[in-house]
Coordinates of C-alpha atoms and ligand atoms in Angstrom, one line a residue:
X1 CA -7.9 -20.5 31.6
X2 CA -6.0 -22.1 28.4
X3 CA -8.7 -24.9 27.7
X4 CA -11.4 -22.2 26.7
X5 CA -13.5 -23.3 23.7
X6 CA -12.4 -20.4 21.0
X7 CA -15.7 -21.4 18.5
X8 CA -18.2 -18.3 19.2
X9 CA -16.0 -16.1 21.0
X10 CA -15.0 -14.5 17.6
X11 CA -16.8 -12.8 15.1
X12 CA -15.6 -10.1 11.9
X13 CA -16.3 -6.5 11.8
X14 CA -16.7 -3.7 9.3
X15 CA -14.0 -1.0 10.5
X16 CA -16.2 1.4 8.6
X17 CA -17.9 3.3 11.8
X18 CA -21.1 4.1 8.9
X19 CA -21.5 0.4 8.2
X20 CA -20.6 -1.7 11.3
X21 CA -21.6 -4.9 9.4
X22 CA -20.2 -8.4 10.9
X23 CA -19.7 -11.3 9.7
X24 CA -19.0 -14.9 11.4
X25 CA -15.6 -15.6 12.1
X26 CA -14.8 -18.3 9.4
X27 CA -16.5 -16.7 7.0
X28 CA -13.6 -16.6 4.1
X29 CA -13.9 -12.4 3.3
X30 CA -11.5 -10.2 2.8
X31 CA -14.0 -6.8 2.6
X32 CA -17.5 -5.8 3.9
X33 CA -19.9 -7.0 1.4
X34 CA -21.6 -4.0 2.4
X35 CA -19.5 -1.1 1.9
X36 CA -16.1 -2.7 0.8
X37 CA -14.1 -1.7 4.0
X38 CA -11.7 -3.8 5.3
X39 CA -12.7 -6.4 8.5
X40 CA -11.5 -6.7 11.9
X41 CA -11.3 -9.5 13.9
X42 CA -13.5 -9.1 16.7
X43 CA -14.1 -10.6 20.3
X44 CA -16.7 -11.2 22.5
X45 CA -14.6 -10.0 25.5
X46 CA -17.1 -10.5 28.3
X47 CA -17.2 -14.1 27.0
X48 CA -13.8 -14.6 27.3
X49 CA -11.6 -15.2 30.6
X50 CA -8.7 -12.3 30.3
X51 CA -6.3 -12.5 32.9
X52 CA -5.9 -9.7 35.3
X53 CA -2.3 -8.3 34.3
X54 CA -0.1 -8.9 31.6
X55 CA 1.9 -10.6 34.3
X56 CA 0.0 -14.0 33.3
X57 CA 1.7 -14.4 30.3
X58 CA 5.1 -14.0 31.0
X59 CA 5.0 -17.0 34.0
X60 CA 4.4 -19.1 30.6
X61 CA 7.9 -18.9 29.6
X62 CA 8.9 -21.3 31.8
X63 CA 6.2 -24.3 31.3
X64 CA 8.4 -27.0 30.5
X65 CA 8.3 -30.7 28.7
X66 CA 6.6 -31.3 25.0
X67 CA 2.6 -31.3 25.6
X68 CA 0.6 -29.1 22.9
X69 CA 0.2 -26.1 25.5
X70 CA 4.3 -26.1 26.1
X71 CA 4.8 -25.8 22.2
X72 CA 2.1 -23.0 22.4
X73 CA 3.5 -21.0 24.7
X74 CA 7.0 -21.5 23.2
X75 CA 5.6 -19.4 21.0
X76 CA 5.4 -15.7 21.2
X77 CA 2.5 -15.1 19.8
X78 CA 0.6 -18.0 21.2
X79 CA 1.7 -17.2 24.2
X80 CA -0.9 -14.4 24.5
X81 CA -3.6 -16.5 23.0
X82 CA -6.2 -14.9 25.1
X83 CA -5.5 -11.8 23.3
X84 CA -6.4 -13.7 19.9
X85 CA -9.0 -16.0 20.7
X86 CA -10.3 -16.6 17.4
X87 CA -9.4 -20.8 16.6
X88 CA -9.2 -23.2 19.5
X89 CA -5.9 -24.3 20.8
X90 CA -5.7 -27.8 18.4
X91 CA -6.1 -25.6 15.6
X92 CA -3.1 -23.2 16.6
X93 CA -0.3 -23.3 14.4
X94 CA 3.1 -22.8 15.5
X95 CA 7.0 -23.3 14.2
X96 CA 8.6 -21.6 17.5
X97 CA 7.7 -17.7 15.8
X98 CA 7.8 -14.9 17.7
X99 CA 10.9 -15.8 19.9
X100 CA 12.5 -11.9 20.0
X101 CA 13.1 -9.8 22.3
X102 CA 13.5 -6.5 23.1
X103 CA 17.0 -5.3 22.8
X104 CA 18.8 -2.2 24.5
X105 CA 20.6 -0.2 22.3
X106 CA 23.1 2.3 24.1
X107 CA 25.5 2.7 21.5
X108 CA 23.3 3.5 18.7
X109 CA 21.3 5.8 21.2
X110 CA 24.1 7.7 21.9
X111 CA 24.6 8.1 18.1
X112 CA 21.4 9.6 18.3
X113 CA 21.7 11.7 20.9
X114 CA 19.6 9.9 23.6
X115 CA 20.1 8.7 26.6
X116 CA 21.0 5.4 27.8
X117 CA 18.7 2.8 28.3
X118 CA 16.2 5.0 26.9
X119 CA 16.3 3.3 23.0
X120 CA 15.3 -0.1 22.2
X121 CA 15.2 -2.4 19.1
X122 CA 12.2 -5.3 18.8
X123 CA 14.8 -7.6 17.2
X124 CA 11.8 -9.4 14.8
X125 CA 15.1 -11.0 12.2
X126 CA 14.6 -13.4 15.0
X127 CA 12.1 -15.5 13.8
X128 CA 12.1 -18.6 11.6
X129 CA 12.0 -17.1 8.6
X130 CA 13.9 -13.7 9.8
X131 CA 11.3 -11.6 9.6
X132 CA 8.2 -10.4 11.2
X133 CA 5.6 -11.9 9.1
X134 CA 5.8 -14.8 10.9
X135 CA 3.9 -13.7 13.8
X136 CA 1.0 -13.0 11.2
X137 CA 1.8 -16.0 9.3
X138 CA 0.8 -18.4 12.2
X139 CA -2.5 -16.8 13.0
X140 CA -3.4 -16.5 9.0
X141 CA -2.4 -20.5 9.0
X142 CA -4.1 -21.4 12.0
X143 CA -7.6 -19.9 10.4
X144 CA -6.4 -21.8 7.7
X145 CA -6.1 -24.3 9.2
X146 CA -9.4 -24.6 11.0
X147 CA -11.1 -24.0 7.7
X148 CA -9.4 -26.6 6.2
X149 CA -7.5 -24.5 3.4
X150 CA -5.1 -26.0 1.6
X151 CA -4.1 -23.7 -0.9
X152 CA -3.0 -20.7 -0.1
X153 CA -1.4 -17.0 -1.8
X154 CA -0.2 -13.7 -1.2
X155 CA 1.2 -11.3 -2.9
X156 CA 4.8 -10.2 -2.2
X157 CA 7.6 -8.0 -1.7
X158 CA 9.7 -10.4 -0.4
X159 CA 9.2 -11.4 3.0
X160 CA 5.4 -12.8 3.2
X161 CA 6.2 -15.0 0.5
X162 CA 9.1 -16.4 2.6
X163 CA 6.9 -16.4 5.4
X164 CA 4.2 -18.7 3.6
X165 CA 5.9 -20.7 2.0
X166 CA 7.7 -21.7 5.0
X167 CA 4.4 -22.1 7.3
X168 CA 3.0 -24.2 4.3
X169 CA 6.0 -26.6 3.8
X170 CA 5.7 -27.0 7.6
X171 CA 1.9 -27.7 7.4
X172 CA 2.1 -30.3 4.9
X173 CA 1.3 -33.9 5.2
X174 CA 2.3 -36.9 2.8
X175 CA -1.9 -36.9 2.9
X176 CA -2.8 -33.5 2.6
X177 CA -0.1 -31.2 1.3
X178 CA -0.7 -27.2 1.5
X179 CA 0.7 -25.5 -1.8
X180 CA 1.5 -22.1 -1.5
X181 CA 1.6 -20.0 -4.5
X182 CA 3.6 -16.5 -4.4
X183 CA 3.1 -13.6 -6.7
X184 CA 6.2 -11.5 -7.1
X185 CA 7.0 -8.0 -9.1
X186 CA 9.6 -8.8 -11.5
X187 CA 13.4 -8.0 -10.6
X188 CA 11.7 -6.6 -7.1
X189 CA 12.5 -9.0 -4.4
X190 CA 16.0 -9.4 -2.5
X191 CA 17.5 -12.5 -3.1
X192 CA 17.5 -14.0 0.3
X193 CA 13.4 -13.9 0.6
X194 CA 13.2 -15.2 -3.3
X195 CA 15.7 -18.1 -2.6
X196 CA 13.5 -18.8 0.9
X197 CA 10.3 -19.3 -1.3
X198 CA 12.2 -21.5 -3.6
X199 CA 13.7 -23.5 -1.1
X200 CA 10.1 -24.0 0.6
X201 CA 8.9 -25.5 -2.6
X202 CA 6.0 -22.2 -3.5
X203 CA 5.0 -22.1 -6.8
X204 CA 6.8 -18.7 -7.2
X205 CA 5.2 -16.7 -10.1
X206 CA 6.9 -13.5 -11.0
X207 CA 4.5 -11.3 -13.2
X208 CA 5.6 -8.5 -15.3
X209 CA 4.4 -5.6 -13.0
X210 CA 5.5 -4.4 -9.5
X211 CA 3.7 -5.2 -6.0
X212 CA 0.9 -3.3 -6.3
X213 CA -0.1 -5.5 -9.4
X214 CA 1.1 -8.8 -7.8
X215 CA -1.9 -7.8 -4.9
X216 CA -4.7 -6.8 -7.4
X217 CA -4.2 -10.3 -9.6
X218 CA -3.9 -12.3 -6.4
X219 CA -7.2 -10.5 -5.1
X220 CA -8.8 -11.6 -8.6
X221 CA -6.7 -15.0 -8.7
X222 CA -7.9 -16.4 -5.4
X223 CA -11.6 -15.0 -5.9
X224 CA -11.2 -17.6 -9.3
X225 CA -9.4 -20.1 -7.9
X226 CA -10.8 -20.4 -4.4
X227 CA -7.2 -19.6 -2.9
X228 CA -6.7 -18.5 0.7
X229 CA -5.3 -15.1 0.7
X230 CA -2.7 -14.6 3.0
X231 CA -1.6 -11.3 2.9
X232 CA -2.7 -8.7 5.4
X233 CA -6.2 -8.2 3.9
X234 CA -6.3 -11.2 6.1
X235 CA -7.8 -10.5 9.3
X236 CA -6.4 -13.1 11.3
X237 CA -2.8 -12.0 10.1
X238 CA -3.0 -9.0 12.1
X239 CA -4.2 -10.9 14.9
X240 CA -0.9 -12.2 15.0
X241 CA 1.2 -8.8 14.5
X242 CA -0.3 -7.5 17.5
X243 CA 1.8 -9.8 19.7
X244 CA 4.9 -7.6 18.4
X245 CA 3.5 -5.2 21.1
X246 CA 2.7 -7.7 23.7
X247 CA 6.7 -8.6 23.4
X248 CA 7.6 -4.8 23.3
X249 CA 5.6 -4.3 26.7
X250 CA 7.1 -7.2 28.2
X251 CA 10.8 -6.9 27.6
X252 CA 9.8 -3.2 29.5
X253 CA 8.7 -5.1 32.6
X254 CA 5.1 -4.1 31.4
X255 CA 5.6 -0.4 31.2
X256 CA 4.8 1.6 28.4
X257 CA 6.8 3.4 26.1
X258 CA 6.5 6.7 25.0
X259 CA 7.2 5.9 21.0
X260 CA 6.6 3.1 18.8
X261 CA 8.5 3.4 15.4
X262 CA 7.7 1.2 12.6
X263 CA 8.3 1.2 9.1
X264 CA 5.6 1.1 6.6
X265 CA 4.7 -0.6 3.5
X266 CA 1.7 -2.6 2.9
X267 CA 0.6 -1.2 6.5
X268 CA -0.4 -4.4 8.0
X269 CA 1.7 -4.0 11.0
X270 CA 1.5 -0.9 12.1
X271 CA -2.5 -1.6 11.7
X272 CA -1.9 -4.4 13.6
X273 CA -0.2 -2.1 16.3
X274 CA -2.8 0.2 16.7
X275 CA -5.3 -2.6 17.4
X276 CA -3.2 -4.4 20.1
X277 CA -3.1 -1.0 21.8
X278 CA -6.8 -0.1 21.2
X279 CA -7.8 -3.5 23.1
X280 CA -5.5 -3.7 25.9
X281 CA -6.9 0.0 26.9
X282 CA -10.2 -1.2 26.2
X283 CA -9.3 -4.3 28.5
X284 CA -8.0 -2.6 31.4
X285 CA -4.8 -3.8 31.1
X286 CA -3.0 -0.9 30.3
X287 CA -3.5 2.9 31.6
X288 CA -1.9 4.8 28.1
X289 CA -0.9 4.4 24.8
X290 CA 2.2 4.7 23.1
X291 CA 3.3 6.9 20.2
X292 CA 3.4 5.5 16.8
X293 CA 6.1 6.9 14.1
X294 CA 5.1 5.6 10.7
X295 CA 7.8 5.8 8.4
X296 CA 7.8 5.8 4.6
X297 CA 10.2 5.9 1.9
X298 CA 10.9 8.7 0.2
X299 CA 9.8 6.8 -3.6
X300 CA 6.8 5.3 -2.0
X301 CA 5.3 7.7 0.3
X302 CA 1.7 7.5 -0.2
X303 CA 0.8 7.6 3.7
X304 CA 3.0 10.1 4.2
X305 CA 1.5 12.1 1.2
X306 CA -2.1 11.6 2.7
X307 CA -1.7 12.4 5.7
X308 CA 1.0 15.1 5.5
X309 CA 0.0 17.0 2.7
X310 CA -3.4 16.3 2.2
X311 CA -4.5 16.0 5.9
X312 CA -6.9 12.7 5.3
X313 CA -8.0 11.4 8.9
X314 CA -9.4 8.6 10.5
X315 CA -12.5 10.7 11.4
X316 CA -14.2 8.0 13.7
X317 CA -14.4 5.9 11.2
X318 CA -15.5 8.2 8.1
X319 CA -12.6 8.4 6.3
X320 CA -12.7 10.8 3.4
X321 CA -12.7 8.0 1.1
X322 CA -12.8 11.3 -2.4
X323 CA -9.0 12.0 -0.9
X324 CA -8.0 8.3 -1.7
X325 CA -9.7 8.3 -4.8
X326 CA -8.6 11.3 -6.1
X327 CA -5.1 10.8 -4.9
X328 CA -4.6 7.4 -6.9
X329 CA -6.5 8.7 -9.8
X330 CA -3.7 11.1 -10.0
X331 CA -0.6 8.2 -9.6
X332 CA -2.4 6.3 -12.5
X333 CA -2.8 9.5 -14.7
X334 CA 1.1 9.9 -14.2
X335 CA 2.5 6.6 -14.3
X336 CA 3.1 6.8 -10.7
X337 CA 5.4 3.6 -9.7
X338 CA 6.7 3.2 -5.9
X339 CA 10.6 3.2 -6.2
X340 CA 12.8 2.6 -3.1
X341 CA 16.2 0.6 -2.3
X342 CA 13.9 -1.0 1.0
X343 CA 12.4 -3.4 -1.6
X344 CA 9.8 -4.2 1.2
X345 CA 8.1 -1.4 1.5
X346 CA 7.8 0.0 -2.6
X347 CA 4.5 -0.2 -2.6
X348 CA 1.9 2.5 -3.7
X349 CA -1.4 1.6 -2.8
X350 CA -1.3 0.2 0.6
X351 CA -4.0 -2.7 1.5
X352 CA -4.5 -1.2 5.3
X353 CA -4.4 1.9 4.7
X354 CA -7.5 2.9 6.8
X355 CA -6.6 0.6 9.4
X356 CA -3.1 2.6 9.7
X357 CA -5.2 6.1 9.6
X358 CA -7.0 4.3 13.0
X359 CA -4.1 3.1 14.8
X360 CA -2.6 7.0 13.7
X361 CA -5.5 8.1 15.7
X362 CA -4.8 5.4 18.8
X363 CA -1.9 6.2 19.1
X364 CA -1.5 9.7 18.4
X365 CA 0.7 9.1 15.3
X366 CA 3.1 10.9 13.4
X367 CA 4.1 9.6 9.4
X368 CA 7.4 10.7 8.0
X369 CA 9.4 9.9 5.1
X370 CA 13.2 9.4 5.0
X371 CA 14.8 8.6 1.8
X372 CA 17.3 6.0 0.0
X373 CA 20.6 7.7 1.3
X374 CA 19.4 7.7 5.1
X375 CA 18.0 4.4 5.3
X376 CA 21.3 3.2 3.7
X377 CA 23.3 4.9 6.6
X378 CA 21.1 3.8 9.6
X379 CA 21.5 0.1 8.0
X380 CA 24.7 0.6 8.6
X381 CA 24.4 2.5 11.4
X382 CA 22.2 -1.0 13.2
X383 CA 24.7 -3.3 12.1
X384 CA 27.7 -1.0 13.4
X385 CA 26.2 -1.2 16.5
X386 CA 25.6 -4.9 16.7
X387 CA 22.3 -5.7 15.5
X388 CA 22.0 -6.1 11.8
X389 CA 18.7 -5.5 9.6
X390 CA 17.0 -5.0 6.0
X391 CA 17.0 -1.4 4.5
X392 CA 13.2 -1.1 5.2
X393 CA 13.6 -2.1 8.9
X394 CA 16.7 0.5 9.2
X395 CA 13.7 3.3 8.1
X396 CA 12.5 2.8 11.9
X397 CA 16.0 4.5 13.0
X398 CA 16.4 6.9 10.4
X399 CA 13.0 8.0 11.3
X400 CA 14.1 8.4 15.0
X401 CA 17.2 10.5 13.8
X402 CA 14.8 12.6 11.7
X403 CA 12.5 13.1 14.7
X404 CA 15.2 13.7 17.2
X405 CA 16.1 16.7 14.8
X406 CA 12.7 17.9 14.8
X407 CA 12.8 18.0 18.2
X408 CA 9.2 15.9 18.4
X409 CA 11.4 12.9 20.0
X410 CA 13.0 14.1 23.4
X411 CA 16.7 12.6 24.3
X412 CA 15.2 10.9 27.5
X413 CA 11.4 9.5 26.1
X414 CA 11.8 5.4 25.9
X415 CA 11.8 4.7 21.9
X416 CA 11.4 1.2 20.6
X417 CA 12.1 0.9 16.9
X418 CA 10.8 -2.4 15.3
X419 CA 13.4 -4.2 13.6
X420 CA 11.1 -6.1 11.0
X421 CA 13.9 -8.3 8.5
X422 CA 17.2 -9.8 9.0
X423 CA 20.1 -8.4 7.2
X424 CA 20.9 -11.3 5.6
X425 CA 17.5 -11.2 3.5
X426 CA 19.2 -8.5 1.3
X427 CA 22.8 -8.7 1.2
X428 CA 23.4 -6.8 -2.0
X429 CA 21.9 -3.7 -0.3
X430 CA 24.6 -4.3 2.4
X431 CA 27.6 -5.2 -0.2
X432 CA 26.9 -2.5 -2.6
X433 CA 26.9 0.0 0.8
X434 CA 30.5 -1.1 1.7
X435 CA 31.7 -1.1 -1.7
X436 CA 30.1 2.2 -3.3
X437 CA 30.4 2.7 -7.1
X438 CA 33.2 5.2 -7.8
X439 CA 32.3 9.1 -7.3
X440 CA 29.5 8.0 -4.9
X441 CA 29.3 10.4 -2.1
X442 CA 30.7 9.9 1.4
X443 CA 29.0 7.2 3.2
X444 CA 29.6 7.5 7.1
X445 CA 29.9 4.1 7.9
X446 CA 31.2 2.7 4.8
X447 CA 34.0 -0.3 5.9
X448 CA 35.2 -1.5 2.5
X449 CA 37.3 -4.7 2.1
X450 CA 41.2 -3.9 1.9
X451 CA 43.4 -5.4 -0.7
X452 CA 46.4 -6.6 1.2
X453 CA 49.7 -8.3 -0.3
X454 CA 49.9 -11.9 1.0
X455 CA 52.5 -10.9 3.9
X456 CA 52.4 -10.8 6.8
X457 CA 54.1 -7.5 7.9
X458 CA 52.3 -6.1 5.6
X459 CA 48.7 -7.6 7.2
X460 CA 50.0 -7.0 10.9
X461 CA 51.1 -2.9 9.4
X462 CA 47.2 -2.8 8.2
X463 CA 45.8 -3.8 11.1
X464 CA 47.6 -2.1 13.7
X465 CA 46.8 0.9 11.4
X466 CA 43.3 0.4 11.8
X467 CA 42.3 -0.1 15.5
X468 CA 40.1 1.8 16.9
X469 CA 40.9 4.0 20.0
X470 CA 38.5 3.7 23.1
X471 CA 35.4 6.1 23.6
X472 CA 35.2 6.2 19.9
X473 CA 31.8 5.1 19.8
X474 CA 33.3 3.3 16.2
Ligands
LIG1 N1 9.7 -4.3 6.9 C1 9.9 -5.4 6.2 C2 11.2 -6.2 6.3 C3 8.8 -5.9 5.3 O1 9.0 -7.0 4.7 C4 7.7 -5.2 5.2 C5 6.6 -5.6 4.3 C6 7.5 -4.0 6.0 C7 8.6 -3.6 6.8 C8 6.3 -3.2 5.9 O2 5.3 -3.8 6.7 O3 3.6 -4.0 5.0 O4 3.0 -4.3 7.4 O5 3.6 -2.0 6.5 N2 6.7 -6.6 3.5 C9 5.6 -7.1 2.8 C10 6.0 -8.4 2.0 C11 4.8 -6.1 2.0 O6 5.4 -8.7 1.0 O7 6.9 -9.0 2.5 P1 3.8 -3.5 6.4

């Protein structure tokens, strides 16, 4: 079962249902030559020995000692590799990503009004670079990899470039090193991912434009240069995300839950969501399909804008491309720039956008928008409650509070919220929250430092003063 020869057991398709073109798996293309849709990794699935429950993969947790197959199924997304059978096994890159789990959240569910044991975070901070890039990051470098790329880009908000530059500081050799080259928006990235693609050595180029620039010149940069782009235009990227769901279904003893809620941005992984589901149905290795709530920020809402207001559909494949058009015709005309304290998700013209609309229609989606003040408090809110994550991951639970309200999410439905950055990748967001400029409104879970005189009656006094009581739920 794991020594399967991955050559010809891949191939990339056109998502375009009109167009169907495919391509061979190593051929280095980010868009159909034919229409200009975005590709899909596909499998030839007959060819390929798929175990008979999800079962398989969990025994593999426990396969001990340092051979190559123990360091891939360390991994947690290599782990699954039947799932993502598109590089053989010597050409799998790993640094140990994917490691999370699925954490129950009682406390912050019953700040929601749910249930116990009914709310759950996929803790992604986790990983070696503390976000969950890095489950794409080794697919994208294993293709790499096997093509023998040695330069590679992406454009950033943040954490891909951390992600990256990581993978390719790991990658290198005294004989062949791998350079990795990062676009950033100027004044747009939190400090902890900027100082991480420092630190890995990228060639870290901040251009005078936001992220939605930084993608277009990389596009254009690596078509010049002959980079390899690793951003989720890659393929192979999402190949990796989908192993977020794998994780998600097996920290639930391989039963499905009813919601998946997942911030959006770029829209790679919530793409990369509605593909894993899309294939284990079509595999027989699950009966149903989860929910998926996509959430936007308020200042950089286009998917919610699209689909909300102006009702644009996956439509088997026929997307109503004059909708798109139209819409970003208009954001040029006004100046239009994505502006949102979750750094990682101000983006405008999201990359995988018609791969979202698809895993929308999967998974029977919903798109919401929450803005700067809510995903503030549900920050918070996660850390209060002993988890910890960036502002765009805290969008997942602010979009559950918004959806309990609406009544669409039921107190006892099993939600799973991906958690998608650490908190320490942007501590000013978490610093300014606790220590709010003067005349800013309430902030529920505001817990500002306390001067205290150097005394120690005086420090005892304070603290005594400030425990809490039991069954506060503080
Ligand atoms: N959460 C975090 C912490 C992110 O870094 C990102 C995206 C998202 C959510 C949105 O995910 O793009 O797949 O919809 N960050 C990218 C970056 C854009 O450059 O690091 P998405």
């Amino acid at each position: 079962m794991t020594h399967v020869s991955m050559n010809s057991l891949s191939y990339q398709q056109c998502i375009n249902s009109r167009c169907n073109a495919s391509y061979a798996s190593d051929e280095v293309l980010f868009k159909c030559t034919q229409c200009g849709n975005l590709l899909d990794a596909a499998y030839h699935w007959d060819q390929i020995p798929i175990p008979k429950s999800m079962n398989f993969f969990e025994a593999r947790w426990n396969t001990p000692g340092r051979s190559p197959a123990a360091s891939l199924d360390f991994s947690g997304v290599w782990r699954f590799r039947e799932l993502l059978p598109f590089v053989p096994e010597q050409d799998m890159v790993t640094v140990g990503e994917g490691r999370t789990l699925l954490q129950q959240a009682d406390r912050l569910a019953a700040e929601l009004g749910m249930k116990a044991g009914h709310l759950f975070l996929q803790y992604e901070g986790f990983n070696p670079s503390g976000s969950f890039k890095d489950n794409g990051m080794s697919a994208a470098f294993s293709m790499a990899r096997k093509l023998g790329r040695s330069r590679v880009a992406c454009a950033s908000t943040g954490n891909t470039s951390a992600s990256m530059a990581l993978y390719a500081a790991a990658a290198s050799t005294a004989d062949r090193p791998v350079q990795a080259i990062v676009f950033v928006g100027s004044g747009k990235i939190a400090f902890g991912k900027l100082s991480q693609a420092l630190n890995f050595g990228a060639l870290t180029l901040q251009i005078d434009g936001d992220f939605d620039d930084c993608m277009k010149r990389v596009q254009e940069a690596a078509d010049t240069l002959n980079l390899y782009v690793m951003n989720s235009v890659n393929p192979y990227r999402l190949e990796g995300q989908k192993t977020i769901m794998y994780r998600v279904l097996e920290g639930l003893n391989w039963e499905i839950p009813d919601w998946i809620i997942v911030p959006g941005g770029n829209l790679g992984n919530s793409s990369a969501f509605g593909k894993a589901w899309m294939e284990l149905r079509q595999l027989g290795l699950v009966r149903k399909v989860p929910r998926l709530a996509i959430l936007n920020a308020a200042g950089a809402d286009t998917l919610y804008d699209l689909v909300n207001n102006k009702k644009l559909r996956w439509n088997n494949g026929c997307v109503d491309e004059q909708i798109v058009q139209d819409t970003y015709t208009a954001m040029d005309h006004q100046g239009y720039k994505a502006h949102t304290i979750a750094s990682a998700i101000e983006i405008g013209r999201p990359v995988n956008l018609h791969k979202a609309l698809r895993a929308l229609d999967v998974m029977n989606g919903v798109v919401r928008e929450v803005d700067d003040d809510m995903i503030r408090d549900h920050m918070a809110m996660v850390g209060r409650f002993g988890f910890g994550c960036e502002p765009a991951s805290a969008a997942s639970v602010a979009g559950l509070h918004l959806l309990r309200e609406e009544q669409i999410i039921g107190p006892d439905e099993r939600v799973v919220c991906i958690l998608t950055g650490h908190q320490l990748k942007d501590p000013n967001a978490t610093v300014e929250y606790h220590n709010p400029a003067p005349h800013t409104p309430h902030r529920r879970y505001t817990n500002s430092p306390i001067k205290v005189p150097n005394d120690l009656n005086a420090i005892c006094r304070l603290i005594e003063s400030n425990t809490p009581s039991p069954g506060s739920n503080a």
